[in-house]
Coordinates of C-alpha atoms and ligand atoms in Angstrom, one line a residue:
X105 CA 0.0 0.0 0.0
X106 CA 1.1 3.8 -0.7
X107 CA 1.1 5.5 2.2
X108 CA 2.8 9.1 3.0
X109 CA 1.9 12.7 2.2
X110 CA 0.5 13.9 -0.2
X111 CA 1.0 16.7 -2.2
X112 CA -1.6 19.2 -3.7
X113 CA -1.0 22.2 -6.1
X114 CA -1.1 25.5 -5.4
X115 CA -4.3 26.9 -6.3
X116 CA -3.8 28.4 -8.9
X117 CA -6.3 27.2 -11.6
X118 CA -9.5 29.0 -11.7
X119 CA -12.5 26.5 -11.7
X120 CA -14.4 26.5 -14.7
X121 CA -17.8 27.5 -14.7
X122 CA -20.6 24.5 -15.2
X123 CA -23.5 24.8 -18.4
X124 CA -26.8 25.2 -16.6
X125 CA -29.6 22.5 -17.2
X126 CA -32.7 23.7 -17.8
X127 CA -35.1 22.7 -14.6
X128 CA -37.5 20.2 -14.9
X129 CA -40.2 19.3 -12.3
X130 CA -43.8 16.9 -12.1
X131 CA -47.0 17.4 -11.4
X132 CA -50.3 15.9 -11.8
X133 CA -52.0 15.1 -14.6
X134 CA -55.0 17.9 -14.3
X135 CA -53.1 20.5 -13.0
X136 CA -53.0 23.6 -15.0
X137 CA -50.3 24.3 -18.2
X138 CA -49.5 26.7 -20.3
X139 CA -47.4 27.7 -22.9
X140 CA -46.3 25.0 -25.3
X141 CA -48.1 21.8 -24.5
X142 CA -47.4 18.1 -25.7
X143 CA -49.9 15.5 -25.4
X144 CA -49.1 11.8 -27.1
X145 CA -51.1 9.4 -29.1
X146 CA -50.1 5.9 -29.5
X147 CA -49.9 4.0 -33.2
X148 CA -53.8 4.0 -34.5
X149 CA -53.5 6.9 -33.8
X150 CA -54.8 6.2 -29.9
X151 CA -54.9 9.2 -28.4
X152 CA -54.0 9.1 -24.8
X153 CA -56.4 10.4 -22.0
X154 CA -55.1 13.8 -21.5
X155 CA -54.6 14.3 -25.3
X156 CA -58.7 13.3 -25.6
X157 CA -59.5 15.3 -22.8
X158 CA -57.9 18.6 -24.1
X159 CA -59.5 17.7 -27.5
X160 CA -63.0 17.6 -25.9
X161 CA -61.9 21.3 -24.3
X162 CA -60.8 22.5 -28.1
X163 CA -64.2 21.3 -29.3
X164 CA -62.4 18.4 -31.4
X165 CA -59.8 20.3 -33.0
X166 CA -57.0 18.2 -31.8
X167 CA -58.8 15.2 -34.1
X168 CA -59.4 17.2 -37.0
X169 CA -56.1 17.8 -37.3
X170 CA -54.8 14.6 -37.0
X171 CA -57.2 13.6 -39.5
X172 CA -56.2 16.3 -42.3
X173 CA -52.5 15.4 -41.4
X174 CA -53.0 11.9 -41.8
X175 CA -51.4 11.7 -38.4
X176 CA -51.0 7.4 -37.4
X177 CA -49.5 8.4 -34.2
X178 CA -46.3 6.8 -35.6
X179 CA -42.7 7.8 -33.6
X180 CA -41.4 10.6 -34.5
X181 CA -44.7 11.8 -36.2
X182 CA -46.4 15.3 -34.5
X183 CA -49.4 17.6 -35.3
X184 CA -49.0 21.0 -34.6
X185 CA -51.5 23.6 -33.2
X186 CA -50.7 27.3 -32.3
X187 CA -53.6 29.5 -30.3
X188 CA -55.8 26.2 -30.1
X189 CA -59.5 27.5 -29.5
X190 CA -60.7 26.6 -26.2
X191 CA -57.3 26.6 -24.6
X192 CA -55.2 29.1 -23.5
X193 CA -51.8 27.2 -25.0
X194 CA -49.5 29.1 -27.3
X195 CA -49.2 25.6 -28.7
X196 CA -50.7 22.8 -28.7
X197 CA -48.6 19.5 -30.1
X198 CA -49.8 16.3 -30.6
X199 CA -46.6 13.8 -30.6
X200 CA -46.7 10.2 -31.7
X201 CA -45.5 7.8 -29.7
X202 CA -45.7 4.4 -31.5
X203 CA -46.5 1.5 -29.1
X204 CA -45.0 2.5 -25.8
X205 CA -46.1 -0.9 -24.8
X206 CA -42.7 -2.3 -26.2
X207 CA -40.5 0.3 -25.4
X208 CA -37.3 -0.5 -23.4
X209 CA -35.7 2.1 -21.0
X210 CA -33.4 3.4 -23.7
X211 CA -36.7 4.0 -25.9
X212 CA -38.3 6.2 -22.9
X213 CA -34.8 8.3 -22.6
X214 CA -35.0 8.8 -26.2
X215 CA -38.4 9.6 -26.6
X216 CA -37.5 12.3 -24.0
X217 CA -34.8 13.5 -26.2
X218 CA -36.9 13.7 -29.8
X219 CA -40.0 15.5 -27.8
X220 CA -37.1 18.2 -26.5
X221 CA -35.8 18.5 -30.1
X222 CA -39.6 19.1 -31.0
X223 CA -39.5 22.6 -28.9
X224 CA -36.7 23.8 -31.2
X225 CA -37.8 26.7 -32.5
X226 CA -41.5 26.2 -30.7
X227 CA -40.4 27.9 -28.0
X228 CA -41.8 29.3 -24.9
X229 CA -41.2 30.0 -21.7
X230 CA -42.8 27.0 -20.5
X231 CA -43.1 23.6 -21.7
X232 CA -45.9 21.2 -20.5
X233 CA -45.7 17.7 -21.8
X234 CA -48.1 15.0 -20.9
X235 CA -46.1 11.2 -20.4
X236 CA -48.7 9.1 -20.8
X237 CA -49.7 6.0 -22.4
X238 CA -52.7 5.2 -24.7
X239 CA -53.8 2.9 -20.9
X240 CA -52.8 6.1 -19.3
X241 CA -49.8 3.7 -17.1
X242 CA -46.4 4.7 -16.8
X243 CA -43.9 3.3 -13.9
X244 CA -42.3 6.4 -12.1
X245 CA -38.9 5.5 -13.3
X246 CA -40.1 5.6 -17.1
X247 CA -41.2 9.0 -16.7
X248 CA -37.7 10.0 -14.8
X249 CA -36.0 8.4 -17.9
X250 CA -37.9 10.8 -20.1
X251 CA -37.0 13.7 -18.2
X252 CA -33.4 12.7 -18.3
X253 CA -33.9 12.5 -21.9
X254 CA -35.3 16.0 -22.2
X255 CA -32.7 17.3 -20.0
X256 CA -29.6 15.7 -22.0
X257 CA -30.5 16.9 -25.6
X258 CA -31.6 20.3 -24.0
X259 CA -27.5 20.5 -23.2
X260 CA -25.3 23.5 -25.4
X261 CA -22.3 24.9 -25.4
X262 CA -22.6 28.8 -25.6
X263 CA -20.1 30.2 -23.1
X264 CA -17.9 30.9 -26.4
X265 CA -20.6 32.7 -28.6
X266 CA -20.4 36.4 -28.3
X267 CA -24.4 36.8 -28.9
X268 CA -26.0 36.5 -25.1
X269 CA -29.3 35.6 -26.0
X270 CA -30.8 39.1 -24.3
X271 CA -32.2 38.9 -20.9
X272 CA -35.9 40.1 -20.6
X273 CA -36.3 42.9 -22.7
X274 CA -39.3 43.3 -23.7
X275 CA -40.6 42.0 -26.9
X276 CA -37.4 40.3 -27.8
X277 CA -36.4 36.9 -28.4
X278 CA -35.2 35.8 -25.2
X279 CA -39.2 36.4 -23.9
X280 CA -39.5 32.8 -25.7
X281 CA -36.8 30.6 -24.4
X282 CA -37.5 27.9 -22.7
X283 CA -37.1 27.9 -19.2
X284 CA -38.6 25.1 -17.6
X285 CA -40.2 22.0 -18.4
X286 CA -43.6 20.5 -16.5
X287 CA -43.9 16.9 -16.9
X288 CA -47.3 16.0 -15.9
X289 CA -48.2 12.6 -15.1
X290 CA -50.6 9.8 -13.3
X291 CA -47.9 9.8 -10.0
X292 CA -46.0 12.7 -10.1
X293 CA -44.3 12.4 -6.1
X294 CA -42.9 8.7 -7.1
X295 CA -41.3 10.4 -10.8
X296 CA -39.7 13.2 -8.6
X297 CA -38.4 11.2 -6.8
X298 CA -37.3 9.0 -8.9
X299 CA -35.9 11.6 -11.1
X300 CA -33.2 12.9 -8.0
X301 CA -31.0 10.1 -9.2
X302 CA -31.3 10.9 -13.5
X303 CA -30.6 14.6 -12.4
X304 CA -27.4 13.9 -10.1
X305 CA -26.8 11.4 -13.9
X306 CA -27.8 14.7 -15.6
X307 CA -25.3 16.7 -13.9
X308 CA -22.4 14.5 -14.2
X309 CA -23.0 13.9 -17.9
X310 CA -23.1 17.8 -18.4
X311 CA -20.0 18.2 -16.6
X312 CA -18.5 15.7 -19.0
X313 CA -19.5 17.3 -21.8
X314 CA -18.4 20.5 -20.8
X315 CA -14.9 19.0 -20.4
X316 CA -14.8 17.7 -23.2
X317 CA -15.9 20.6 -25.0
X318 CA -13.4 23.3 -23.8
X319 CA -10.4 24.3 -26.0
X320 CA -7.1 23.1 -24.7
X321 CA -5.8 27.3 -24.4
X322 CA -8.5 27.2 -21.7
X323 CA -8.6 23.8 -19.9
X324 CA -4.9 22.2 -19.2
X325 CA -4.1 20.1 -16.7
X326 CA -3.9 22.9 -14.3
X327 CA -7.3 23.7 -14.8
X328 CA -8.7 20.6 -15.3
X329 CA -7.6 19.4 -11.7
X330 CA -9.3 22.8 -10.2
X331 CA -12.8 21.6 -11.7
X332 CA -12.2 17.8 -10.2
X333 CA -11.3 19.6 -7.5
X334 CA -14.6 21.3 -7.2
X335 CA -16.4 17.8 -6.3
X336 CA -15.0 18.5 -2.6
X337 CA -18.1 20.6 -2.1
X338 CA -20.8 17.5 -3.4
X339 CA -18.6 15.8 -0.6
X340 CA -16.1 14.2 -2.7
X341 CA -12.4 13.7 -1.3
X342 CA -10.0 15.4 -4.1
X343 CA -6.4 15.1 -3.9
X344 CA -4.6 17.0 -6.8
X345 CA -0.9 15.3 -6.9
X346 CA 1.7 17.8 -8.7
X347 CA 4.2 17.2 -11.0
X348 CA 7.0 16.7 -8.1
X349 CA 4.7 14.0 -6.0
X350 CA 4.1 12.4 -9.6
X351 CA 8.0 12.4 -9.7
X352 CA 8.5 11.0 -5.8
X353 CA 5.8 8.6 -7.3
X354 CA 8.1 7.6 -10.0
X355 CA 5.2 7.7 -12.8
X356 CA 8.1 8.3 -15.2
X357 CA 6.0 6.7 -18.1
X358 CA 2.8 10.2 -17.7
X359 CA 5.7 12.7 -16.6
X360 CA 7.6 12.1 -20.1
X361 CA 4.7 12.7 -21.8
X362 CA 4.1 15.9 -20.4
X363 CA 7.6 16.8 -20.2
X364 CA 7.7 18.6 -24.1
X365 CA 4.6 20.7 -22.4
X366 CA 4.7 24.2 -20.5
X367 CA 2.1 23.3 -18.2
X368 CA 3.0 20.7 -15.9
X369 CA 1.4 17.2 -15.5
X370 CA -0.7 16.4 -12.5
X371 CA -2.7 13.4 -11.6
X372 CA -5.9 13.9 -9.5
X373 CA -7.4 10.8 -7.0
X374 CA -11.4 11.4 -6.7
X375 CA -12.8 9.5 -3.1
X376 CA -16.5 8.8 -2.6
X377 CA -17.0 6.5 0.0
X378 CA -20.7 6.4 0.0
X379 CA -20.8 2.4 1.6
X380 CA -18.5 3.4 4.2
X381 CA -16.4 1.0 5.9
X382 CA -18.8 -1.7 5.5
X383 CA -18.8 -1.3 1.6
X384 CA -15.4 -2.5 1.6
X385 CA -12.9 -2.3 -0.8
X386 CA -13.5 0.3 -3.8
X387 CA -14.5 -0.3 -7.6
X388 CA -11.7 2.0 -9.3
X389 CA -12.1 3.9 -12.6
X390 CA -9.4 5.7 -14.2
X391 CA -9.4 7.8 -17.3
X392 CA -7.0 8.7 -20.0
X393 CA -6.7 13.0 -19.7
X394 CA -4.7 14.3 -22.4
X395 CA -5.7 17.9 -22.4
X396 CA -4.4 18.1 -25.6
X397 CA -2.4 15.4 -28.0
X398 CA -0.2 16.9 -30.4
X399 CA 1.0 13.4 -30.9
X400 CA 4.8 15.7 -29.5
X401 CA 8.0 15.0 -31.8
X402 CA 5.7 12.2 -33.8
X403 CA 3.3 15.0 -35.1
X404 CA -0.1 14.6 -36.1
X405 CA -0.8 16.0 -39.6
X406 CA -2.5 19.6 -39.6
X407 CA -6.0 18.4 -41.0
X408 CA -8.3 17.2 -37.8
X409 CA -5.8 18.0 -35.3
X410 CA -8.1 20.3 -33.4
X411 CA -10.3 17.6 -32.4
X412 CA -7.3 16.2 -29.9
X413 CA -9.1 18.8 -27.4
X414 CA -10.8 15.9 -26.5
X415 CA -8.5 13.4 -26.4
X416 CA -9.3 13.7 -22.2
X417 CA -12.6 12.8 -22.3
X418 CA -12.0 9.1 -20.2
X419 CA -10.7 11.7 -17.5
X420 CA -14.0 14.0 -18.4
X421 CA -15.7 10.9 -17.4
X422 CA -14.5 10.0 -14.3
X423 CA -15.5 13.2 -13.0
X424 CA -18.6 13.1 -14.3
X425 CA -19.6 10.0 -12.8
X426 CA -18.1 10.9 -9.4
X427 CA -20.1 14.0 -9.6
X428 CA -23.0 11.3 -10.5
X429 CA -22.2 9.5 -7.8
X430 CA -21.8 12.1 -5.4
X431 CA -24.8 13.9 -5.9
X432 CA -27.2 10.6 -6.2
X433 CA -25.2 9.5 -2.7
X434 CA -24.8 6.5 -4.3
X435 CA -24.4 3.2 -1.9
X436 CA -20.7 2.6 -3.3
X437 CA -17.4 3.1 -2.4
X438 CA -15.8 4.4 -5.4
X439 CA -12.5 6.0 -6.7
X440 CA -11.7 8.1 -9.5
X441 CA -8.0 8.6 -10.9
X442 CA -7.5 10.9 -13.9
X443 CA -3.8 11.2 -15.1
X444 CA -3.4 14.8 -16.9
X445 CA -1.0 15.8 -19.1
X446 CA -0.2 18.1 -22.2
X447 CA 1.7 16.3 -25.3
X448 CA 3.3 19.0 -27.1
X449 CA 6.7 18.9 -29.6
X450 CA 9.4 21.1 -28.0
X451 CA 12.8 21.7 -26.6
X452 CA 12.2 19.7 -23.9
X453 CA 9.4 17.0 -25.9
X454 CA 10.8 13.6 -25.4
X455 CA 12.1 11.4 -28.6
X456 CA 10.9 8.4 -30.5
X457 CA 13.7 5.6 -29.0
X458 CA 13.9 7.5 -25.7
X459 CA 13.7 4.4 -23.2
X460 CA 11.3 5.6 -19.8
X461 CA 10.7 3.5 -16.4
X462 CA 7.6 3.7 -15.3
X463 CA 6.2 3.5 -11.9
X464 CA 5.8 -0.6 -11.9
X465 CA 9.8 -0.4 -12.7
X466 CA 9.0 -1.9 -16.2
X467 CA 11.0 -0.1 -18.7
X468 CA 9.5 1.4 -22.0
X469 CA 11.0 2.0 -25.7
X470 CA 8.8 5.1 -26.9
X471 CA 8.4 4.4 -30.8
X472 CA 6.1 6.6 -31.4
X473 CA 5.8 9.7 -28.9
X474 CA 1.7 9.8 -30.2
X475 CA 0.9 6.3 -28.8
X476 CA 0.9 8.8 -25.3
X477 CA -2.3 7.6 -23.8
X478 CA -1.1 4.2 -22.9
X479 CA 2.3 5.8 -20.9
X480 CA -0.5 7.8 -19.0
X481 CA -2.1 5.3 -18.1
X482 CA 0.7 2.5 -17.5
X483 CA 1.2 4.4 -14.2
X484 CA -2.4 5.4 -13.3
X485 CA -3.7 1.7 -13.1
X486 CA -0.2 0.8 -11.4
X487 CA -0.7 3.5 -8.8
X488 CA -4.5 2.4 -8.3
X489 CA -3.2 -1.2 -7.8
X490 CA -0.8 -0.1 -5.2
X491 CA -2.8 2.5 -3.3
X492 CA -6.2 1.1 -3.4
X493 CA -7.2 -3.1 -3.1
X494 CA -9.9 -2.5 -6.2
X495 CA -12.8 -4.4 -6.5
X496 CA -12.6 -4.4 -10.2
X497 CA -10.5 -1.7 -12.0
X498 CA -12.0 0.1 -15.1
X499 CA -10.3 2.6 -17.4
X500 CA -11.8 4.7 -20.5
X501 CA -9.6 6.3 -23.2
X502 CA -9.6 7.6 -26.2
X503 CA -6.7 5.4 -26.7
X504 CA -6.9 4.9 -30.9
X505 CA -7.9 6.1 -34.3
X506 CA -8.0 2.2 -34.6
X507 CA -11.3 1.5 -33.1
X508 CA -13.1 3.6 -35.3
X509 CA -12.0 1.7 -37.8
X510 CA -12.8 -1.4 -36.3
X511 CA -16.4 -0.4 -34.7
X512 CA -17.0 3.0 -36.3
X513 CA -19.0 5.3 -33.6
X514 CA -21.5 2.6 -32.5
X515 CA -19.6 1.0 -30.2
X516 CA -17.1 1.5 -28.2
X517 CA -14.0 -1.4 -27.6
X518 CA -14.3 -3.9 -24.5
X519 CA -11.1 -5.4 -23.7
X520 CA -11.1 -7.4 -20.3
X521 CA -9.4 -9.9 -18.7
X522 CA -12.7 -11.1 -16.8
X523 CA -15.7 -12.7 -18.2
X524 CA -18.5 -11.5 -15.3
X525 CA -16.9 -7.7 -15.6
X526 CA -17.1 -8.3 -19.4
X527 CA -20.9 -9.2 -19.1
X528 CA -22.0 -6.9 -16.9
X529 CA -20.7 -4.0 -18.9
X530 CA -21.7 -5.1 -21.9
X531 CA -25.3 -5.3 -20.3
X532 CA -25.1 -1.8 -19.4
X533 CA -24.6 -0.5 -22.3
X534 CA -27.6 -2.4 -23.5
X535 CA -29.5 -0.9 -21.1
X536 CA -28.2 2.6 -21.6
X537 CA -27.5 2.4 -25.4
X538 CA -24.2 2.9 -24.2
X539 CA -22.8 0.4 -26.2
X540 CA -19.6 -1.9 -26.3
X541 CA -18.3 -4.8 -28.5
X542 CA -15.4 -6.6 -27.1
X543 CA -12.3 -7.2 -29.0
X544 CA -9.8 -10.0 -28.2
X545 CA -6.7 -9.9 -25.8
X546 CA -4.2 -13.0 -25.8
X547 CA -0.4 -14.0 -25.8
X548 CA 0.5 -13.4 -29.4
X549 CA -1.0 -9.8 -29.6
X550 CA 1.3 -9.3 -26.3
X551 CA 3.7 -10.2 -28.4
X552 CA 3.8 -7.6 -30.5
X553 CA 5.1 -4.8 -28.2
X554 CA 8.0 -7.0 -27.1
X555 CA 10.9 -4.7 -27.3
X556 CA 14.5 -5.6 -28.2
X557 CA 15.9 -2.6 -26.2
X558 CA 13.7 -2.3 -23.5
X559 CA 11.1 -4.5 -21.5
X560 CA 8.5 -3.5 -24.2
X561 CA 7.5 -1.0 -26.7
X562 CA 4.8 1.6 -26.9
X563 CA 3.4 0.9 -30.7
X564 CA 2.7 -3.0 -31.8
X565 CA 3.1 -1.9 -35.2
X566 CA 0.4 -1.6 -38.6
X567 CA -2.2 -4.2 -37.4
X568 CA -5.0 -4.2 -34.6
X569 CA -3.7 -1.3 -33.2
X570 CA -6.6 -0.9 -30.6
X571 CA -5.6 -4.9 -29.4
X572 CA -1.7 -4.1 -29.0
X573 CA -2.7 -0.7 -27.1
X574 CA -4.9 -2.5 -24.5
X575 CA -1.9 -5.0 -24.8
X576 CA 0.2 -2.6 -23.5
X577 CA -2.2 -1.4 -20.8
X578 CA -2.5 -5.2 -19.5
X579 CA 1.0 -5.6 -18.5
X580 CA 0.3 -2.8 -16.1
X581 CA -2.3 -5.1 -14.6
X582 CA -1.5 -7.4 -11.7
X583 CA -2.4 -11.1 -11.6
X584 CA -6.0 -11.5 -10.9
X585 CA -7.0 -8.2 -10.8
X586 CA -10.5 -8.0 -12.6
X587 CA -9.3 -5.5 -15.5
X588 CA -11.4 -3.6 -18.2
X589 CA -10.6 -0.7 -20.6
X590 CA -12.8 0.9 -22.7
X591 CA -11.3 2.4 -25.9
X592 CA -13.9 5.3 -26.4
X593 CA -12.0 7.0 -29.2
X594 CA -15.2 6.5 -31.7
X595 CA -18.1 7.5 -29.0
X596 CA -16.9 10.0 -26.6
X597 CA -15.7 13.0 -29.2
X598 CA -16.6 14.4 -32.3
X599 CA -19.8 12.5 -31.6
X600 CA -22.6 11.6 -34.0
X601 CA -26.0 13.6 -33.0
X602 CA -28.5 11.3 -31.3
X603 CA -31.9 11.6 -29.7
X604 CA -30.2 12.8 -26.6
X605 CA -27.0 14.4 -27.3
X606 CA -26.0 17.4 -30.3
X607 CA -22.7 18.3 -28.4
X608 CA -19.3 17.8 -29.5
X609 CA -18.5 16.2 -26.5
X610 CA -21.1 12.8 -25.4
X611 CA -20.0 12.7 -22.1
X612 CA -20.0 8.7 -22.9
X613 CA -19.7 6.2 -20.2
X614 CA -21.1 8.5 -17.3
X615 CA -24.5 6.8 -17.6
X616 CA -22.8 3.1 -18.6
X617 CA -20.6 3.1 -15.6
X618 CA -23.3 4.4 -13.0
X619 CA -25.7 1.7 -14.4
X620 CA -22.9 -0.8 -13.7
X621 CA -22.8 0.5 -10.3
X622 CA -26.4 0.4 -9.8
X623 CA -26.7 -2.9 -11.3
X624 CA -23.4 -4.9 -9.4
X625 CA -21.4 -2.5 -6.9
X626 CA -23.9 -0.5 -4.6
X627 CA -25.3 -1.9 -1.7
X628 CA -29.2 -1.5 -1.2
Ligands
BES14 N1 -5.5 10.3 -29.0 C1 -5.1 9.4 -30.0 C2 -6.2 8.5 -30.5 C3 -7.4 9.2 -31.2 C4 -7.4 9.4 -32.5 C5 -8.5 9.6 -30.4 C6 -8.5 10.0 -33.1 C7 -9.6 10.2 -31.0 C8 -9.6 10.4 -32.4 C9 -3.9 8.6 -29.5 O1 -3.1 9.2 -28.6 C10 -3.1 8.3 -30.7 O2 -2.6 9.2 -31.3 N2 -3.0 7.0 -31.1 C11 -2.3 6.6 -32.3 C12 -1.5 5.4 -31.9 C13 -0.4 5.1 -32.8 C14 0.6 6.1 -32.9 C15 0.2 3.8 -32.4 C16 -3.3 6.3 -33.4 O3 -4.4 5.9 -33.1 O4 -3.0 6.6 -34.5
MN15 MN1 -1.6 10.3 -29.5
ZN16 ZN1 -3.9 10.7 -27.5

């Protein structure tokens, strides 16, 4: 075990400021809405209660429209009414549903993601939407998942844009935007409280995002550590290690790829011990935090380059889901270790065939000084190993342009050394779309990073360059320790818009991981 002091940075950072969610709250069925208001009809079209009781008000409008549309009540399908006689709505939308009978908790998330993209550009200051089903039943949870839904595809990233939407004046556009959302339903206690868990998800997956998002001028490691460092206050225990600790450490493996960079490395341990003693020992999660990848001496070509903003967004993750965590007080004792670091091309950058020890004593020939992620995290998993006794130890990276080639932006690569971890993430991400395909491990891919100078190398060379990475990343794993990476290159950045999510950034693996939790680690 690691024992001694430990060392935090001066404060120097300033912590980042947090996108706002919009608020969301319940209430009953026949309470009273305004604004823009979404009933839903099932495939027929069967129009649920509330959407036949509001037609009744507006004398049958809501039908006769449906009729002249040709509306089936089909997903993704709407009729739209503005200044509906009878009702005092600005709008009045009718929103298909298909047959909610079959749908699957991913379908109700979703479903709360398309009915939010349905309020672009019909906005108001309120939205009142009507979860219901053609039998008028719901469970509570469904209706939280919505919400969730509504609240993840609401998210944007504006702090750049010069153009303030204006605040209040009168007349102007702002008067429109949408400021909360009223979700009425049959049980509207049991979906609040349900929902207290989705928002704390909510929050963490923003906060993701957000990371992900920022430019690298903005958010280095300095600053990076100063937002995880801002968890202390949802009761999170932060320690921010700086470069000299990391050096004590002897994480010689992260510090030379930092070393080419101005800003110096640091690696930040994130401690929620929500089981307490009794919880035992913690399930560990580590993430890959390259605030930006330059690839150093072994440049990466001009065109795309600026995506490598993200090339921290395992590390984004972690915090998210200890913000998740936190905020939910989930039932677990968990730890989050991000390993940040700049890789930059200088004076000071180190060289393709420089030889490094890292922290497990295990020396490395550096081929290729852009096949960085793997150094990081070579010593963040062998630090977790020696400090902490993990349950099961997880780590997410964007670790290789390879797994988009192998899985596109689907899927993100499984590799795992344990067949129960392997199913029980794999089931998360069915359960949270989520989703991970695993990709093989064995002797003769170790092979391949076998190094003649040194005790191995940091590239395996032209083929299955996503298998010899997590190769790598294995020999940094002790015997028996129940081992998973997640290669999220393809699904955490540069994302491909969903029902839920138009940012850059997914925040992927926030809700995977606390499903995980929920499903195997937290104590009821
Ligand atoms: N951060 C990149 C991987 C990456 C590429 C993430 C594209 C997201 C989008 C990683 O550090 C890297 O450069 N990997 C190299 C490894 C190679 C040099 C062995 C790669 O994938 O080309
Ligand atoms: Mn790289
Ligand atoms: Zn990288």
């Amino acid at each position: 075990m690691l024992t001694g002091p430990v060392w935090p940075v001066a404060k120097t950072a300033k912590e980042l400021p947090v996108s706002d969610q919009i608020a969301v709250s319940f209430a009953a069925k026949n309470a009273p809405a305004e604004g823009v208001v979404l009933v839903f009809a099932e495939e027929g079209p069967k129009l649920t209660p509330s959407a036949k009781d509001l037609d009744k008000k507006a004398k049958g409008l809501l039908v006769r429209a449906a009729n002249i549309t040709a509306f089936r009540g089909k997903k993704d399908s709407s009729v739209d009414l503005l200044a509906p006689q009878g009702l005092k709505f600005a709008r009045l939308v009718l929103v298909g549903t298909g047959k909610t009978s079959a749908y699957s908790a991913e379908d109700w998330l979703n479903l709360g993601g398309s009915v939010r993209g349905m309020l672009t550009g019909r906005e108001a200051p309120a939205a009142h939407i009507f979860v219901e089903s053609a039998d008028g039943k719901i469970a509570p949870a469904d209706v939280a998942r919505f919400a969730l839904g509504t609240v993840l595809r609401g998210y944007t990233f504006q702090k750049y844009k010069s153009k303030k939407p204006k605040k209040n004046g009168a007349g102007d556009t702002n008067d429109r935007a949408l400021k909360r959302i009223v979700i009425h339903c049959a049980d509207p206690k049991a979906a609040q409280r349900a929902f207290a868990a989705d928002n704390a998800i909510a929050s963490g997956v923003t906060l993701a995002r957000d990371l992900v998002n920022e430019p690298a001028n903005v958010l280095g490691p300095a600053e990076f550590a100063a937002r995880a460092r801002a968890l202390t206050k949802s009761g999170v225990l932060v320690e921010v290690l700086s470069e000299n600790a990391l050096k004590k450490l002897g994480m010689g493996a992260l510090l030379a790829v930092g070393q080419g960079s101005d800003r110096p490395s640091h690696v930040v341990v994130m401690q929620w011990k929500g089981a307490g003693a009794r919880g035992g020992d913690p399930i560990v999660i580590v993430g890959k935090g390259v605030t930006f990848d330059t690839g150093g001496i072994s440049l990466k070509p001009a065109a795309g380059m600026e995506d490598m903003k993200g090339d921290m967004a395992g590390a984004a993750c972690v915090v998210g889901l200890m913000q998740a965590l936190a905020q939910r007080k989930a039932k677990v004792n968990a730890v989050g270790i991000v390993g940040l670091v700049e890789n930059m091309p200088s004076g000071s950058a180190q060289r393709p065939g420089d030889v490094v020890k890292a922290m497990s004593g295990q020396t490395i020939e550096v081929l290729n000084t852009d096949a960085e992620g793997r150094m990081v995290l070579a010593d963040c998993l062998w630090y977790a190993q020696q400090r902490f006794k993990p349950k099961a130890l997880i780590n997410l990276a964007t670790l290789t342009g390879a797994v988009m080639v192998a899985l596109g932006k689907e899927h993100a690569g499984l590799f795992s050394n344990n067949e129960q971890l392997t199913d029980w993430l794999i089931a998360a991400g069915k359960e949270t779309g989520e989703k991970l395909w695993r990709l093989p491990l064995g002797p003769k891919y170790d092979k391949m990073i076998d190094s003649k100078v040194a005790d191995m190398k940091n590239t395996g060379g032209k083929w299955g360059g996503s298998i010899s990475a997590a190769q790598f990343l294995q020999r940094f794993i002790k015997n028996g320790m129940p081992w998973a990476h997640l290669d999220i290159a393809g699904t955490a950045m540069s994302s491909v818009d969903s029902e839920i999510n138009r940012s850059w950034g997914s925040g992927f693996g926030v809700r995977l991981l606390d499903r995980l939790i929920v499903d195997h680690y937290e104590k009821r």
